[in-house]
Amino acid sequence: MEYLDLLPEHVRTDALTALHAQRQRWVNQDKKGFLRYRRPSEALAAFHAARVDCCSDTVILGDTDEIDEGLRQQVRQHLLAFKPWRKGPFSVFGIDVDAEWRSNRKWQRLLPFLPDLKGRTIADIGCNNGYYMFRMAAHRPRLVLGFEPSVQHYYCFRALNGIAAIKELAIDLLGVEHLPLFPACFDVIFLMGVIYHRPSPIDTLRDVFTALVPGGTVIVESQAIPGDDPVALFPETTYAKAPGVYFVPTATCLRHWMVKAGFEAVETFGSHPMSSSEQRRTEWMDFESYSDFIRPDDPQTTIEGYPAPHRVFLRGRKKG
Ligand SMILES: C[S@@+](CC[C@H](N)C(=O)[O-])C[C@H]1O[C@@H](n2cnc3c(N)ncnc32)[C@H](O)[C@@H]1O
């Protein structure tokens, strides 16, 4: 079943159906940039895990004894095609995929503050390979739709969920900018690791607001600068070596943006400095990582001389 069939009827417009069809045609092109991910994705999706466990820190898709050593080597080669692995950990038929981020830690911080996800229609914006979507699946949602414009991550999720076969999880090659096509659609929207990449963060939050049902909840997680003033850093070029960073707010500034966008009951429920114990180079991500982004002689300062990043967690409600 297509995810479109699980959305409220008023959202299943000709415009959304046409966009979805266009995206499907696009990812199915026989061009090198697509085939390099589509081929391993399809090869992996041919495997089916007998045991799937999304309840613990490591998402487990199949036990070691479900396939023989020869097949495990094939699975490993296909998984390596998705390097660099940013989000995890996963264990796939006994192969431990130790991603750059220990994403389980973020999930543990969020968990006590989440609304009930059971039976809910959820969007995960910028879902990457779907690590958090798998963790959400353990709560028995009606649908989790991942928005992800990267072909690499799109096909990585398709591979993992081909193995897991969780029918409540779906992905489309969409960006946060497509949320206006989903008015009053989602009970819960996760906007994590995205807002500081947006040139117009309040417009993005307004789009999120529009896409929530009345009474719906947004969970926003962002890189932030330390401090209590309602201000945002605007880097000249990169921030902690990341290009495409626009406004890096304090938690207070982000709270004000959310209020301006229309949310009520806005609260900050977490904040911590980022560190190399949570984001680091591994066998599955062998490029630069956190320790390369920060001045070696001054851990409070990025390579560019800006305040080193914190992470903040906020939630807000759309009036019911
Ligand atoms: C910093 S990562 C955050 C991933 C995940 N949400 C998390 O919190 O760990 C940003 C993600 O957003 C995706 N992305 C890039 N442009 C986007 C857009 N316009 N709309 C939604 N997601 C986007 C990237 O491909 C990447 O997977």
GROMACS .gro file of C-alpha atoms and ligand atoms in nm:
model
  347
    1MET     CA    1   0.000   0.000   0.000
    2GLU     CA    2   0.123   0.350  -0.085
    3TYR     CA    3   0.169   0.590   0.207
    4LEU     CA    4  -0.067   0.829   0.025
    5ASP     CA    5  -0.352   0.589   0.102
    6LEU     CA    6  -0.284   0.627   0.475
    7LEU     CA    7  -0.302   1.007   0.473
    8PRO     CA    8  -0.624   1.198   0.545
    9GLU     CA    9  -0.838   1.226   0.235
   10HIS     CA   10  -0.809   1.605   0.204
   11VAL     CA   11  -0.429   1.571   0.168
   12ARG     CA   12  -0.448   1.327  -0.124
   13THR     CA   13  -0.461   1.605  -0.379
   14ASP     CA   14  -0.365   1.593  -0.745
   15ALA     CA   15  -0.064   1.812  -0.661
   16LEU     CA   16   0.074   1.569  -0.401
   17THR     CA   17  -0.002   1.263  -0.614
   18ALA     CA   18   0.177   1.424  -0.909
   19LEU     CA   19   0.480   1.520  -0.697
   20HIS     CA   20   0.504   1.168  -0.555
   21ALA     CA   21   0.486   1.018  -0.905
   22GLN     CA   22   0.750   1.260  -1.028
   23ARG     CA   23   0.981   1.164  -0.739
   24GLN     CA   24   0.931   0.796  -0.818
   25ARG     CA   25   1.026   0.852  -1.181
   26TRP     CA   26   1.327   1.051  -1.069
   27VAL     CA   27   1.474   0.792  -0.830
   28ASN     CA   28   1.418   0.518  -1.084
   29GLN     CA   29   1.640   0.681  -1.345
   30ASP     CA   30   1.920   0.460  -1.474
   31LYS     CA   31   2.188   0.720  -1.403
   32LYS     CA   32   2.512   0.643  -1.223
   33GLY     CA   33   2.434   0.865  -0.921
   34PHE     CA   34   2.109   0.674  -0.858
   35LEU     CA   35   2.224   0.325  -0.952
   36ARG     CA   36   2.515   0.334  -0.706
   37TYR     CA   37   2.256   0.336  -0.426
   38ARG     CA   38   1.957   0.170  -0.592
   39ARG     CA   39   2.144  -0.149  -0.677
   40PRO     CA   40   2.267  -0.224  -0.320
   41SER     CA   41   1.931  -0.111  -0.183
   42GLU     CA   42   1.741  -0.359  -0.397
   43ALA     CA   43   1.991  -0.634  -0.322
   44LEU     CA   44   1.952  -0.579   0.053
   45ALA     CA   45   1.574  -0.550   0.035
   46ALA     CA   46   1.567  -0.906  -0.102
   47PHE     CA   47   1.667  -1.027   0.248
   48HIS     CA   48   1.395  -1.057   0.510
   49ALA     CA   49   1.467  -1.055   0.880
   50ALA     CA   50   1.286  -1.304   1.100
   51ARG     CA   51   1.363  -1.097   1.411
   52VAL     CA   52   1.328  -0.719   1.415
   53ASP     CA   53   1.380  -0.532   1.741
   54CYS     CA   54   1.342  -0.153   1.750
   55CYS     CA   55   1.313  -0.130   2.130
   56SER     CA   56   1.681  -0.115   2.226
   57ASP     CA   57   1.965   0.128   2.151
   58THR     CA   58   2.081  -0.080   1.855
   59VAL     CA   59   1.808  -0.138   1.596
   60ILE     CA   60   1.830  -0.510   1.522
   61LEU     CA   61   1.732  -0.630   1.176
   62GLY     CA   62   1.788  -1.006   1.168
   63ASP     CA   63   1.999  -1.231   1.389
   64THR     CA   64   2.338  -1.377   1.296
   65ASP     CA   65   2.204  -1.730   1.253
   66GLU     CA   66   1.940  -1.624   1.001
   67ILE     CA   67   2.188  -1.626   0.710
   68ASP     CA   68   2.513  -1.811   0.639
   69GLU     CA   69   2.860  -1.656   0.631
   70GLY     CA   70   2.870  -1.624   0.251
   71LEU     CA   71   2.546  -1.427   0.244
   72ARG     CA   72   2.661  -1.216   0.541
   73GLN     CA   73   2.966  -1.107   0.340
   74GLN     CA   74   2.734  -1.002   0.056
   75VAL     CA   75   2.510  -0.809   0.297
   76ARG     CA   76   2.816  -0.636   0.442
   77GLN     CA   77   2.941  -0.529   0.098
   78HIS     CA   78   2.599  -0.385   0.011
   79LEU     CA   79   2.578  -0.201   0.345
   80LEU     CA   80   2.921  -0.050   0.283
   81ALA     CA   81   2.781   0.111  -0.035
   82PHE     CA   82   2.593   0.353   0.192
   83LYS     CA   83   2.905   0.487   0.363
   84PRO     CA   84   2.936   0.730   0.528
   85TRP     CA   85   2.679   0.604   0.780
   86ARG     CA   86   2.570   0.905   0.985
   87LYS     CA   87   2.291   0.764   1.206
   88GLY     CA   88   2.279   0.441   1.403
   89PRO     CA   89   2.364   0.198   1.556
   90PHE     CA   90   2.211  -0.087   1.359
   91SER     CA   91   2.282  -0.459   1.368
   92VAL     CA   92   2.195  -0.630   1.039
   93PHE     CA   93   2.208  -1.011   1.048
   94GLY     CA   94   2.483  -0.978   1.309
   95ILE     CA   95   2.681  -0.706   1.127
   96ASP     CA   96   2.728  -0.411   1.364
   97VAL     CA   97   2.693  -0.081   1.180
   98ASP     CA   98   2.858   0.169   1.412
   99ALA     CA   99   2.753   0.502   1.261
  100GLU     CA  100   2.913   0.841   1.321
  101TRP     CA  101   2.633   0.946   1.559
  102ARG     CA  102   2.524   0.751   1.861
  103SER     CA  103   2.166   0.840   1.773
  104ASN     CA  104   2.035   0.622   2.055
  105ARG     CA  105   2.148   0.889   2.301
  106LYS     CA  106   1.932   1.156   2.136
  107TRP     CA  107   1.638   0.917   2.136
  108GLN     CA  108   1.686   0.844   2.509
  109ARG     CA  109   1.679   1.218   2.581
  110LEU     CA  110   1.360   1.265   2.380
  111LEU     CA  111   1.169   0.962   2.498
  112PRO     CA  112   1.035   1.094   2.833
  113PHE     CA  113   0.897   1.405   2.661
  114LEU     CA  114   0.722   1.249   2.362
  115PRO     CA  115   0.344   1.242   2.327
  116ASP     CA  116   0.180   0.902   2.287
  117LEU     CA  117   0.280   0.783   1.938
  118LYS     CA  118   0.040   0.487   1.925
  119GLY     CA  119  -0.197   0.508   1.630
  120ARG     CA  120  -0.056   0.851   1.533
  121THR     CA  121   0.032   0.989   1.190
  122ILE     CA  122   0.388   1.119   1.221
  123ALA     CA  123   0.636   1.304   1.000
  124ASP     CA  124   1.012   1.281   1.053
  125ILE     CA  125   1.161   1.572   0.858
  126GLY     CA  126   1.516   1.509   0.738
  127CYS     CA  127   1.487   1.146   0.849
  128ASN     CA  128   1.825   1.041   0.707
  129ASN     CA  129   1.846   0.658   0.706
  130GLY     CA  130   1.541   0.631   0.932
  131TYR     CA  131   1.708   0.539   1.264
  132TYR     CA  132   1.449   0.739   1.461
  133MET     CA  133   1.165   0.610   1.245
  134PHE     CA  134   1.257   0.256   1.347
  135ARG     CA  135   1.259   0.365   1.712
  136MET     CA  136   0.914   0.524   1.660
  137ALA     CA  137   0.786   0.200   1.506
  138ALA     CA  138   0.821   0.035   1.848
  139HIS     CA  139   0.537   0.263   1.966
  140ARG     CA  140   0.288   0.126   1.708
  141PRO     CA  141   0.214   0.444   1.508
  142ARG     CA  142  -0.040   0.445   1.226
  143LEU     CA  143   0.219   0.588   0.984
  144VAL     CA  144   0.563   0.746   1.006
  145LEU     CA  145   0.649   0.931   0.686
  146GLY     CA  146   1.013   1.028   0.646
  147PHE     CA  147   1.091   1.339   0.441
  148GLU     CA  148   1.442   1.306   0.298
  149PRO     CA  149   1.577   1.470  -0.020
  150SER     CA  150   1.908   1.281  -0.029
  151VAL     CA  151   1.907   0.987  -0.270
  152GLN     CA  152   2.175   0.812  -0.064
  153HIS     CA  153   1.971   0.824   0.257
  154TYR     CA  154   1.646   0.748   0.073
  155TYR     CA  155   1.785   0.425  -0.066
  156CYS     CA  156   1.956   0.337   0.261
  157PHE     CA  157   1.621   0.356   0.441
  158ARG     CA  158   1.457   0.154   0.161
  159ALA     CA  159   1.724  -0.113   0.208
  160LEU     CA  160   1.682  -0.129   0.586
  161ASN     CA  161   1.305  -0.132   0.575
  162GLY     CA  162   1.311  -0.383   0.292
  163ILE     CA  163   1.480  -0.613   0.542
  164ALA     CA  164   1.257  -0.511   0.834
  165ALA     CA  165   0.928  -0.493   0.637
  166ILE     CA  166   0.760  -0.256   0.884
  167LYS     CA  167   0.454  -0.147   0.691
  168GLU     CA  168   0.387   0.158   0.907
  169LEU     CA  169   0.715   0.320   0.788
  170ALA     CA  170   0.745   0.505   0.456
  171ILE     CA  171   0.981   0.755   0.298
  172ASP     CA  172   0.956   1.000   0.011
  173LEU     CA  173   1.221   1.209  -0.156
  174LEU     CA  174   1.080   1.532  -0.016
  175GLY     CA  175   1.211   1.830   0.176
  176VAL     CA  176   1.066   2.037   0.456
  177GLU     CA  177   0.966   2.285   0.185
  178HIS     CA  178   0.699   2.037   0.072
  179LEU     CA  179   0.509   2.051   0.402
  180PRO     CA  180   0.251   2.300   0.260
  181LEU     CA  181   0.118   2.005   0.055
  182PHE     CA  182   0.024   1.834   0.386
  183PRO     CA  183  -0.215   2.078   0.564
  184ALA     CA  184  -0.359   1.955   0.898
  185CYS     CA  185  -0.212   1.611   0.830
  186PHE     CA  186   0.022   1.499   1.110
  187ASP     CA  187  -0.038   1.440   1.481
  188VAL     CA  188   0.333   1.468   1.556
  189ILE     CA  189   0.617   1.624   1.355
  190PHE     CA  190   0.983   1.572   1.438
  191LEU     CA  191   1.205   1.853   1.309
  192MET     CA  192   1.551   1.746   1.420
  193GLY     CA  193   1.883   1.871   1.288
  194VAL     CA  194   1.715   2.081   1.019
  195ILE     CA  195   1.618   2.429   1.142
  196TYR     CA  196   1.972   2.576   1.145
  197HIS     CA  197   2.006   2.472   0.780
  198ARG     CA  198   1.706   2.682   0.680
  199PRO     CA  199   1.755   3.035   0.541
  200SER     CA  200   1.413   3.134   0.674
  201PRO     CA  201   1.358   2.941   0.998
  202ILE     CA  202   1.031   3.107   1.099
  203ASP     CA  203   0.873   3.028   0.761
  204THR     CA  204   0.984   2.667   0.812
  205LEU     CA  205   0.822   2.659   1.157
  206ARG     CA  206   0.504   2.809   1.010
  207ASP     CA  207   0.498   2.531   0.749
  208VAL     CA  208   0.533   2.277   1.030
  209PHE     CA  209   0.249   2.449   1.216
  210THR     CA  210   0.024   2.429   0.907
  211ALA     CA  211   0.102   2.060   0.857
  212LEU     CA  212  -0.002   1.967   1.214
  213VAL     CA  213  -0.358   1.876   1.306
  214PRO     CA  214  -0.514   2.099   1.575
  215GLY     CA  215  -0.381   1.966   1.906
  216GLY     CA  216  -0.072   1.823   1.731
  217THR     CA  217   0.282   1.834   1.872
  218VAL     CA  218   0.613   1.942   1.721
  219ILE     CA  219   0.946   1.819   1.856
  220VAL     CA  220   1.229   2.049   1.750
  221GLU     CA  221   1.594   1.963   1.805
  222SER     CA  222   1.870   2.192   1.687
  223GLN     CA  223   2.232   2.284   1.715
  224ALA     CA  224   2.245   2.596   1.930
  225ILE     CA  225   2.488   2.843   2.076
  226PRO     CA  226   2.514   2.862   2.454
  227GLY     CA  227   2.360   3.154   2.645
  228ASP     CA  228   2.020   3.290   2.745
  229ASP     CA  229   1.993   3.595   2.519
  230PRO     CA  230   1.732   3.572   2.241
  231VAL     CA  231   1.990   3.587   1.961
  232ALA     CA  232   2.119   3.370   1.676
  233LEU     CA  233   2.466   3.334   1.526
  234PHE     CA  234   2.487   3.386   1.149
  235PRO     CA  235   2.817   3.237   1.027
  236GLU     CA  236   2.994   3.402   0.737
  237THR     CA  237   3.065   3.071   0.562
  238THR     CA  238   3.080   2.745   0.759
  239TYR     CA  239   2.989   2.664   1.121
  240ALA     CA  240   3.196   2.381   1.275
  241LYS     CA  241   3.304   2.315   0.913
  242ALA     CA  242   2.942   2.259   0.803
  243PRO     CA  243   2.834   2.454   0.496
  244GLY     CA  244   2.469   2.552   0.451
  245VAL     CA  245   2.426   2.673   0.808
  246TYR     CA  246   2.220   2.992   0.841
  247PHE     CA  247   2.091   3.083   1.188
  248VAL     CA  248   2.225   2.901   1.497
  249PRO     CA  249   1.997   3.020   1.780
  250THR     CA  250   2.015   3.007   2.157
  251ALA     CA  251   1.740   2.795   2.312
  252THR     CA  252   1.560   3.117   2.408
  253CYS     CA  253   1.576   3.248   2.051
  254LEU     CA  254   1.439   2.919   1.913
  255ARG     CA  255   1.156   2.929   2.169
  256HIS     CA  256   1.068   3.280   2.055
  257TRP     CA  257   1.067   3.170   1.690
  258MET     CA  258   0.827   2.887   1.777
  259VAL     CA  259   0.594   3.124   1.962
  260LYS     CA  260   0.603   3.368   1.666
  261ALA     CA  261   0.517   3.077   1.434
  262GLY     CA  262   0.199   3.014   1.634
  263PHE     CA  263   0.285   2.732   1.875
  264GLU     CA  264   0.162   2.730   2.233
  265ALA     CA  265   0.293   2.556   2.545
  266VAL     CA  266   0.645   2.591   2.402
  267GLU     CA  267   0.909   2.454   2.637
  268THR     CA  268   1.276   2.365   2.629
  269PHE     CA  269   1.315   2.018   2.774
  270GLY     CA  270   1.683   1.954   2.714
  271SER     CA  271   2.016   2.116   2.640
  272HIS     CA  272   2.372   1.985   2.638
  273PRO     CA  273   2.709   2.059   2.477
  274MET     CA  274   2.793   1.842   2.178
  275SER     CA  275   3.091   1.613   2.214
  276SER     CA  276   3.318   1.365   2.041
  277SER     CA  277   3.179   1.084   2.257
  278GLU     CA  278   2.852   1.114   2.065
  279GLN     CA  279   2.976   1.212   1.717
  280ARG     CA  280   3.294   1.045   1.605
  281ARG     CA  281   3.478   0.875   1.322
  282THR     CA  282   3.412   0.500   1.292
  283GLU     CA  283   3.477   0.219   1.046
  284TRP     CA  284   3.142   0.311   0.884
  285MET     CA  285   3.215   0.688   0.867
  286ASP     CA  286   3.580   0.749   0.806
  287PHE     CA  287   3.572   1.120   0.726
  288GLU     CA  288   3.628   1.408   0.967
  289SER     CA  289   3.404   1.425   1.272
  290TYR     CA  290   3.339   1.639   1.579
  291SER     CA  291   3.696   1.657   1.711
  292ASP     CA  292   3.809   1.797   1.373
  293PHE     CA  293   3.547   2.074   1.389
  294ILE     CA  294   3.660   2.215   1.724
  295ARG     CA  295   3.982   2.399   1.814
  296PRO     CA  296   4.218   2.145   1.969
  297ASP     CA  297   4.341   2.402   2.223
  298ASP     CA  298   3.994   2.534   2.308
  299PRO     CA  299   3.699   2.292   2.313
  300GLN     CA  300   3.453   2.582   2.365
  301THR     CA  301   3.532   2.723   2.019
  302THR     CA  302   3.476   2.598   1.665
  303ILE     CA  303   3.753   2.594   1.407
  304GLU     CA  304   3.607   2.922   1.270
  305GLY     CA  305   3.623   3.089   1.613
  306TYR     CA  306   3.250   3.068   1.696
  307PRO     CA  307   3.102   2.929   2.021
  308ALA     CA  308   3.107   2.548   2.004
  309PRO     CA  309   2.765   2.393   1.944
  310HIS     CA  310   2.516   2.278   2.204
  311ARG     CA  311   2.204   2.076   2.130
  312VAL     CA  312   1.865   2.194   2.243
  313PHE     CA  313   1.530   2.016   2.251
  314LEU     CA  314   1.196   2.196   2.246
  315ARG     CA  315   0.836   2.100   2.201
  316GLY     CA  316   0.525   2.296   2.121
  317ARG     CA  317   0.156   2.242   2.051
  318LYS     CA  318  -0.085   2.364   1.789
  319LYS     CA  319  -0.399   2.482   1.968
  320GLY     CA  320  -0.667   2.211   1.959
  321LIG     C1  321   2.181   1.706   1.041
  321LIG     S1  322   2.093   1.579   0.958
  321LIG     C2  323   1.971   1.538   1.081
  321LIG     C3  324   1.922   1.397   1.066
  321LIG     C4  325   1.821   1.352   1.173
  321LIG     N1  326   1.695   1.425   1.161
  321LIG     C5  327   1.878   1.368   1.311
  321LIG     O1  328   1.823   1.445   1.389
  321LIG     O2  329   1.976   1.302   1.343
  321LIG     C6  330   1.997   1.670   0.839
  321LIG     C7  331   1.914   1.580   0.747
  321LIG     O3  332   1.824   1.663   0.672
  321LIG     C8  333   1.830   1.625   0.537
  321LIG     N2  334   1.791   1.741   0.455
  321LIG     C9  335   1.867   1.818   0.373
  321LIG     N3  336   1.791   1.913   0.313
  321LIG    C10  337   1.665   1.897   0.361
  321LIG    C11  338   1.541   1.962   0.334
  321LIG     N4  339   1.533   2.063   0.250
  321LIG     N5  340   1.432   1.917   0.400
  321LIG    C12  341   1.439   1.814   0.485
  321LIG     N6  342   1.554   1.749   0.513
  321LIG    C13  343   1.665   1.789   0.452
  321LIG    C14  344   1.973   1.578   0.516
  321LIG     O4  345   1.987   1.498   0.402
  321LIG    C15  346   1.997   1.504   0.646
  321LIG     O5  347   1.952   1.371   0.641
   0.00000   0.00000   0.00000
